[in-house]
Amino acid sequence: MKRIAMWTALLSASCALSAAASARLEPIGDVALVGEVAAASDISAAARLGRFLALGADEGVGAERDVTVIQLFERTGADRWRLHRTVPVFQGDKRDGRELDLEAFAVDGDTLYAIGSHGRKRKLTDPDSRRGTNLKRLRFDGIERERSREHVLVLRLGENGALEERDRFSLRGEIANDPVLSGFRATPSKENGVDIEGLAFRDGRLWVGFRGPVLRENFVPVMVFDPEDHDDYELRFVQLGGRGIRSLEAVSDGFLMIAGPVGDGEDGFQLLRWDGVDMLPGAGAELGRVELLGAIASAPGARPEGLAVLAEDAAGYDLMVVFDGADANQVAQRYRASR
């Protein structure tokens, strides 16, 4: 009976916490994007870059769908942004892969970092195909590697948004040699393999958030390094209740993140704040903290995958969330989150 009473009390406390957190995240409404949005149903990255809003998709465009573009929008109203410029930033090929699989942005002044998932993939099963054909897609040799996904782009943009300088590097070596991550690099990204979907810039360093793997006890890795010396990195760990990082954004008191399922599960999406301190326990260690700010509702098939901080004040944050898989008029929504 004591154990039942204890779990009842914990459940009540959890429900009260969820209700309080939901009250801290308020949806404001849909955001209008004026102009032709490239790969509008696949938007996966967003960032505020000076006076511009930068958007990116995880699918290519063009006749061969092998060109990755970034689009810059200018604000023309509280919830209205007009397309200013489309900037091609990457072109794949048949040999190494057509897609960058762009998943996240980070901003440092006039420099925009854009990261690919660094993950592997497998084709989806087809209900109209023979069972044997679908079974082959589930085999180990059905896993595909595309080197085009294993890049971090370093883009320097001029005052008018024109691309002035472009560089790139890869984290494939760091992942392949890391004693934690290396065991997951051959596994498809949506099956708890390596899958990068978060990126932020803070204190002179890039913070790379992983959707997968999610380790036992729900530890999610975050790779932290100076972009000029990415060989010298550290792994920090955050606990998100079994979810992975779907977006990561630096704010004055830490990081905001969208957490969601690693694969195709329906665990739901949450907005959380993390103080940036490692949550892996150890003797004498001061552990980091995560706060739940609220659940992010979405239409069927739409997944919140990009987060941009539009403004920040003492009371909270004005946010834009972009959705992968959404209808054209529901690609972006604005929220207010209180501290």
Coordinates of C-alpha atoms in Angstrom, one line a residue:
M1 CA 0.0 0.0 0.0
K2 CA 2.8 2.4 0.8
R3 CA 4.3 1.8 -2.7
I4 CA 0.9 2.4 -4.3
A5 CA 0.5 5.7 -2.4
M6 CA 4.0 6.7 -3.3
W7 CA 3.4 6.2 -7.1
T8 CA 0.0 8.0 -6.8
A9 CA 1.7 11.0 -5.3
L10 CA 4.4 11.0 -7.9
L11 CA 1.8 10.7 -10.7
S12 CA -0.1 13.6 -9.2
A13 CA 3.0 15.7 -9.0
S14 CA 3.9 14.9 -12.5
C15 CA 0.5 15.9 -13.8
A16 CA 0.7 19.2 -11.9
L17 CA 4.1 19.9 -13.4
S18 CA 2.9 19.1 -16.9
A19 CA -0.1 21.5 -16.4
A20 CA 2.1 24.2 -15.1
A21 CA 4.6 23.8 -17.9
S22 CA 1.8 23.9 -20.5
A23 CA 0.8 27.3 -19.1
R24 CA 4.3 28.5 -19.8
L25 CA 4.1 27.9 -23.5
E26 CA 1.4 29.8 -25.4
P27 CA 0.7 29.4 -29.2
I28 CA 0.3 32.8 -30.8
G29 CA -0.7 31.7 -34.4
D30 CA 0.4 30.7 -37.8
V31 CA 3.2 32.7 -39.5
A32 CA 2.7 33.8 -43.1
L33 CA 5.7 33.2 -45.4
V34 CA 5.3 35.3 -48.6
G35 CA 7.0 34.0 -51.7
E36 CA 7.9 30.6 -53.1
V37 CA 9.2 28.5 -50.2
A38 CA 11.6 25.9 -51.4
A39 CA 10.8 22.3 -50.3
A40 CA 8.0 23.8 -48.2
S41 CA 6.8 20.4 -46.8
D42 CA 10.3 19.5 -45.6
I43 CA 11.4 22.6 -43.5
S44 CA 13.8 21.4 -40.8
A45 CA 15.9 24.4 -39.8
A46 CA 15.3 28.0 -38.7
A47 CA 17.4 30.8 -37.2
R48 CA 17.3 34.5 -36.7
L49 CA 20.3 36.1 -38.7
G50 CA 20.3 39.8 -38.1
R51 CA 17.3 41.3 -39.8
F52 CA 16.6 38.0 -41.7
L53 CA 14.9 34.8 -40.8
A54 CA 16.9 31.8 -42.3
L55 CA 15.0 28.7 -43.3
G56 CA 16.3 25.4 -44.6
A57 CA 14.9 22.0 -45.7
D58 CA 16.2 18.5 -45.3
E59 CA 15.4 17.7 -49.0
G60 CA 17.1 19.0 -52.1
V61 CA 15.5 21.1 -54.9
G62 CA 16.0 21.3 -58.7
A63 CA 15.5 18.7 -61.4
E64 CA 17.7 16.2 -59.7
R65 CA 16.8 17.3 -56.2
D66 CA 20.5 17.6 -55.5
V67 CA 20.8 21.3 -54.6
T68 CA 20.4 22.5 -51.0
V69 CA 19.3 26.1 -50.6
I70 CA 18.9 28.5 -47.7
Q71 CA 16.2 31.1 -47.9
L72 CA 16.3 34.5 -46.2
F73 CA 13.0 36.2 -45.2
E74 CA 12.4 39.8 -44.1
R75 CA 9.8 40.7 -41.5
T76 CA 6.9 42.8 -42.9
G77 CA 4.5 42.3 -40.0
A78 CA 4.2 40.7 -36.6
D79 CA 3.5 37.3 -38.2
R80 CA 4.4 38.0 -41.8
W81 CA 7.8 37.4 -43.5
R82 CA 8.6 38.0 -47.2
L83 CA 11.2 36.1 -49.2
H84 CA 14.3 38.2 -49.7
R85 CA 16.8 35.8 -51.2
T86 CA 17.4 32.1 -52.1
V87 CA 21.0 31.1 -51.6
P88 CA 22.3 27.7 -53.0
V89 CA 24.8 26.4 -50.6
F90 CA 25.5 22.7 -51.5
Q91 CA 25.2 20.4 -54.5
G92 CA 25.3 16.7 -54.2
D93 CA 26.0 14.0 -56.8
K94 CA 25.1 10.4 -57.6
R95 CA 28.3 8.9 -56.1
D96 CA 28.4 10.5 -52.6
G97 CA 24.7 11.4 -52.3
R98 CA 22.4 14.1 -53.5
E99 CA 21.3 15.5 -50.1
L100 CA 23.0 17.5 -47.4
D101 CA 20.1 16.4 -45.2
L102 CA 20.2 19.9 -43.6
E103 CA 18.9 19.7 -40.1
A104 CA 19.9 22.8 -38.1
F105 CA 21.4 26.2 -38.1
A106 CA 23.6 28.2 -35.6
V107 CA 24.5 31.9 -35.9
D108 CA 27.7 33.7 -34.9
G109 CA 27.4 37.3 -36.1
D110 CA 27.4 37.2 -39.9
T111 CA 28.4 33.5 -40.0
L112 CA 25.7 30.9 -40.4
Y113 CA 26.5 27.3 -39.6
A114 CA 24.4 24.6 -41.3
I115 CA 24.7 20.9 -40.4
G116 CA 23.8 17.7 -42.1
S117 CA 22.5 14.7 -40.1
H118 CA 25.7 12.7 -40.4
G119 CA 23.3 9.7 -40.3
R120 CA 22.7 6.6 -42.4
K121 CA 19.3 5.6 -43.9
R122 CA 17.3 2.8 -45.1
K123 CA 14.4 2.9 -47.7
L124 CA 10.9 2.7 -46.4
T125 CA 8.8 -0.4 -47.0
D126 CA 6.2 -0.3 -49.8
P127 CA 2.8 -1.8 -49.2
D128 CA 2.5 -2.4 -53.0
S129 CA 5.7 -4.4 -53.2
R130 CA 6.3 -8.0 -52.5
R131 CA 7.0 -9.0 -48.9
G132 CA 10.4 -10.4 -50.0
T133 CA 11.3 -7.0 -51.5
N134 CA 10.4 -5.2 -48.3
L135 CA 12.3 -7.8 -46.2
K136 CA 15.4 -6.9 -48.2
R137 CA 15.0 -3.3 -47.1
L138 CA 15.1 -4.4 -43.5
R139 CA 18.3 -6.3 -43.8
F140 CA 21.6 -5.0 -42.6
D141 CA 22.9 -4.7 -46.1
G142 CA 19.9 -2.4 -46.9
I143 CA 21.4 0.4 -44.9
E144 CA 22.8 3.2 -47.1
R145 CA 25.5 5.7 -46.4
E146 CA 25.6 9.1 -48.2
R147 CA 28.8 11.1 -47.5
S148 CA 26.8 14.2 -48.6
R149 CA 25.1 14.1 -45.2
E150 CA 28.4 14.3 -43.3
H151 CA 29.1 18.1 -43.6
V152 CA 29.0 21.2 -41.5
L153 CA 28.8 24.3 -43.8
V154 CA 30.3 27.6 -42.7
L155 CA 28.6 30.4 -44.6
R156 CA 29.5 34.1 -44.3
L157 CA 26.8 36.3 -45.6
G158 CA 26.9 40.0 -46.5
E159 CA 24.7 42.7 -45.2
N160 CA 22.2 42.1 -48.0
G161 CA 22.2 38.3 -47.5
A162 CA 24.5 37.5 -50.4
L163 CA 26.9 34.5 -49.8
E164 CA 30.4 36.0 -49.6
E165 CA 32.4 33.0 -48.3
R166 CA 31.8 29.3 -47.9
D167 CA 33.7 26.6 -46.2
R168 CA 32.9 23.2 -44.7
F169 CA 34.1 20.4 -42.5
S170 CA 32.9 17.0 -41.3
L171 CA 32.4 15.3 -38.0
R172 CA 32.6 11.8 -39.4
G173 CA 36.1 11.3 -38.0
E174 CA 35.1 12.4 -34.5
I175 CA 32.0 10.2 -34.6
A176 CA 33.9 7.1 -35.9
N177 CA 36.6 7.4 -33.2
D178 CA 34.4 8.3 -30.3
P179 CA 34.1 5.5 -27.7
V180 CA 30.4 6.3 -27.2
L181 CA 29.2 7.3 -30.6
S182 CA 31.2 5.0 -32.8
G183 CA 29.0 1.9 -32.1
F184 CA 25.9 3.7 -33.5
R185 CA 27.4 5.2 -36.7
A186 CA 26.4 2.1 -38.9
T187 CA 22.8 2.1 -37.6
P188 CA 20.1 4.0 -39.6
S189 CA 19.4 7.3 -38.1
K190 CA 15.8 6.6 -37.3
E191 CA 16.6 3.4 -35.6
N192 CA 18.7 5.0 -32.8
G193 CA 21.7 5.4 -35.0
V194 CA 23.7 8.7 -35.2
D195 CA 21.4 11.5 -36.2
I196 CA 22.3 15.2 -35.7
E197 CA 19.3 17.6 -35.5
G198 CA 20.4 20.3 -33.1
L199 CA 23.0 23.0 -33.5
A200 CA 23.7 26.2 -31.4
F201 CA 26.5 28.7 -31.0
R202 CA 27.4 29.9 -27.5
D203 CA 30.5 31.1 -25.7
G204 CA 32.7 30.7 -28.8
R205 CA 31.7 27.1 -29.3
L206 CA 29.3 25.0 -31.4
W207 CA 26.9 22.7 -29.5
V208 CA 25.8 19.8 -31.6
G209 CA 22.6 18.0 -30.4
F210 CA 21.8 14.4 -31.3
R211 CA 18.4 13.1 -32.0
G212 CA 20.0 9.7 -31.7
P213 CA 21.4 7.7 -30.2
V214 CA 19.5 7.9 -26.9
L215 CA 21.4 5.8 -24.5
R216 CA 20.3 3.8 -21.5
E217 CA 18.9 5.9 -18.7
N218 CA 17.8 8.3 -21.4
F219 CA 21.2 10.1 -21.9
V220 CA 21.4 12.1 -25.1
P221 CA 24.8 13.3 -26.3
V222 CA 25.7 16.9 -27.1
M223 CA 29.1 17.5 -28.8
V224 CA 30.8 20.8 -27.8
F225 CA 33.8 22.3 -29.6
D226 CA 35.5 25.4 -31.0
P227 CA 34.6 25.5 -34.7
E228 CA 38.2 26.2 -35.5
D229 CA 39.4 23.1 -33.7
H230 CA 36.6 20.5 -33.9
D231 CA 39.0 17.6 -33.2
D232 CA 39.2 18.8 -29.6
Y233 CA 35.6 18.3 -28.4
E234 CA 33.8 17.1 -25.3
L235 CA 30.6 15.2 -25.0
R236 CA 28.0 16.4 -22.5
F237 CA 24.8 14.5 -21.8
V238 CA 21.2 15.6 -21.2
Q239 CA 18.2 13.6 -20.1
L240 CA 15.0 14.1 -22.0
G241 CA 12.8 11.3 -20.8
G242 CA 13.6 9.0 -23.8
R243 CA 13.3 11.6 -26.4
G244 CA 16.1 13.0 -28.6
I245 CA 17.0 16.5 -29.6
R246 CA 15.1 17.8 -32.6
S247 CA 16.3 21.5 -32.3
L248 CA 18.7 23.4 -30.1
E249 CA 18.9 27.2 -29.6
A250 CA 21.1 29.3 -27.4
V251 CA 19.5 31.8 -25.1
S252 CA 20.9 34.0 -22.3
D253 CA 20.2 31.4 -19.5
G254 CA 21.1 28.3 -21.4
F255 CA 19.5 26.5 -24.3
L256 CA 16.0 26.0 -25.5
M257 CA 15.4 22.7 -27.2
I258 CA 12.6 20.7 -29.0
A259 CA 12.6 17.1 -27.8
G260 CA 10.9 14.4 -29.8
P261 CA 10.9 10.7 -30.6
V262 CA 14.1 9.1 -32.1
G263 CA 12.2 7.2 -34.7
D264 CA 8.6 7.1 -36.0
G265 CA 7.1 6.8 -32.5
E266 CA 4.3 9.1 -31.2
D267 CA 5.8 10.2 -27.9
G268 CA 5.0 13.8 -28.7
F269 CA 7.1 16.9 -28.8
Q270 CA 8.2 19.1 -26.0
L271 CA 9.9 22.5 -25.5
L272 CA 12.5 22.4 -22.7
R273 CA 15.2 24.6 -21.3
W274 CA 18.6 23.2 -20.4
D275 CA 21.2 25.0 -18.4
G276 CA 24.0 23.5 -20.5
V277 CA 25.6 21.6 -17.6
D278 CA 26.4 17.9 -18.1
M279 CA 23.8 15.6 -16.5
L280 CA 26.1 12.5 -16.4
P281 CA 26.5 11.7 -12.7
G282 CA 29.8 11.3 -10.9
A283 CA 31.2 11.7 -7.5
G284 CA 31.1 15.4 -6.5
A285 CA 29.6 16.4 -9.9
E286 CA 27.1 19.3 -10.1
L287 CA 24.4 18.0 -12.4
G288 CA 22.7 20.1 -15.0
R289 CA 18.9 20.8 -15.0
V290 CA 16.2 20.5 -17.6
E291 CA 12.8 22.3 -17.3
L292 CA 9.7 21.4 -19.3
L293 CA 8.2 24.6 -20.7
G294 CA 5.3 22.8 -22.5
A295 CA 4.1 20.4 -25.2
I296 CA 4.2 21.5 -28.9
A297 CA 1.0 20.3 -30.7
S298 CA 1.2 19.6 -34.4
A299 CA -1.1 18.4 -37.2
P300 CA -1.0 14.7 -38.2
G301 CA 2.3 14.1 -40.1
A302 CA 3.8 17.4 -39.1
R303 CA 6.9 17.4 -36.9
P304 CA 8.3 20.5 -35.1
E305 CA 12.0 20.4 -36.2
G306 CA 13.3 24.0 -36.2
L307 CA 13.3 26.7 -33.5
A308 CA 14.2 30.4 -33.9
V309 CA 14.3 32.9 -31.0
L310 CA 12.8 36.1 -32.4
A311 CA 13.1 38.1 -29.2
E312 CA 14.0 37.6 -25.6
D313 CA 13.2 39.7 -22.5
A314 CA 13.2 39.3 -18.7
A315 CA 9.8 37.5 -18.8
G316 CA 10.5 35.0 -21.6
Y317 CA 11.0 34.3 -25.2
D318 CA 9.2 35.0 -28.5
L319 CA 9.7 31.9 -30.7
M320 CA 9.1 30.6 -34.1
V321 CA 8.7 26.9 -34.7
V322 CA 8.9 25.4 -38.1
F323 CA 7.4 22.0 -39.1
D324 CA 8.6 19.3 -41.4
G325 CA 5.6 17.6 -43.1
A326 CA 3.2 20.5 -42.6
D327 CA 0.7 22.0 -45.1
A328 CA 2.1 25.0 -46.9
N329 CA 0.1 27.5 -44.8
Q330 CA 1.2 25.9 -41.5
V331 CA 4.9 25.6 -42.0
A332 CA 5.7 28.1 -39.2
Q333 CA 4.0 29.1 -36.0
R334 CA 4.8 31.6 -33.3
Y335 CA 4.9 30.9 -29.6
R336 CA 5.5 32.8 -26.4
A337 CA 7.4 30.9 -23.6
S338 CA 7.7 32.3 -20.1
R339 CA 10.8 31.7 -17.9

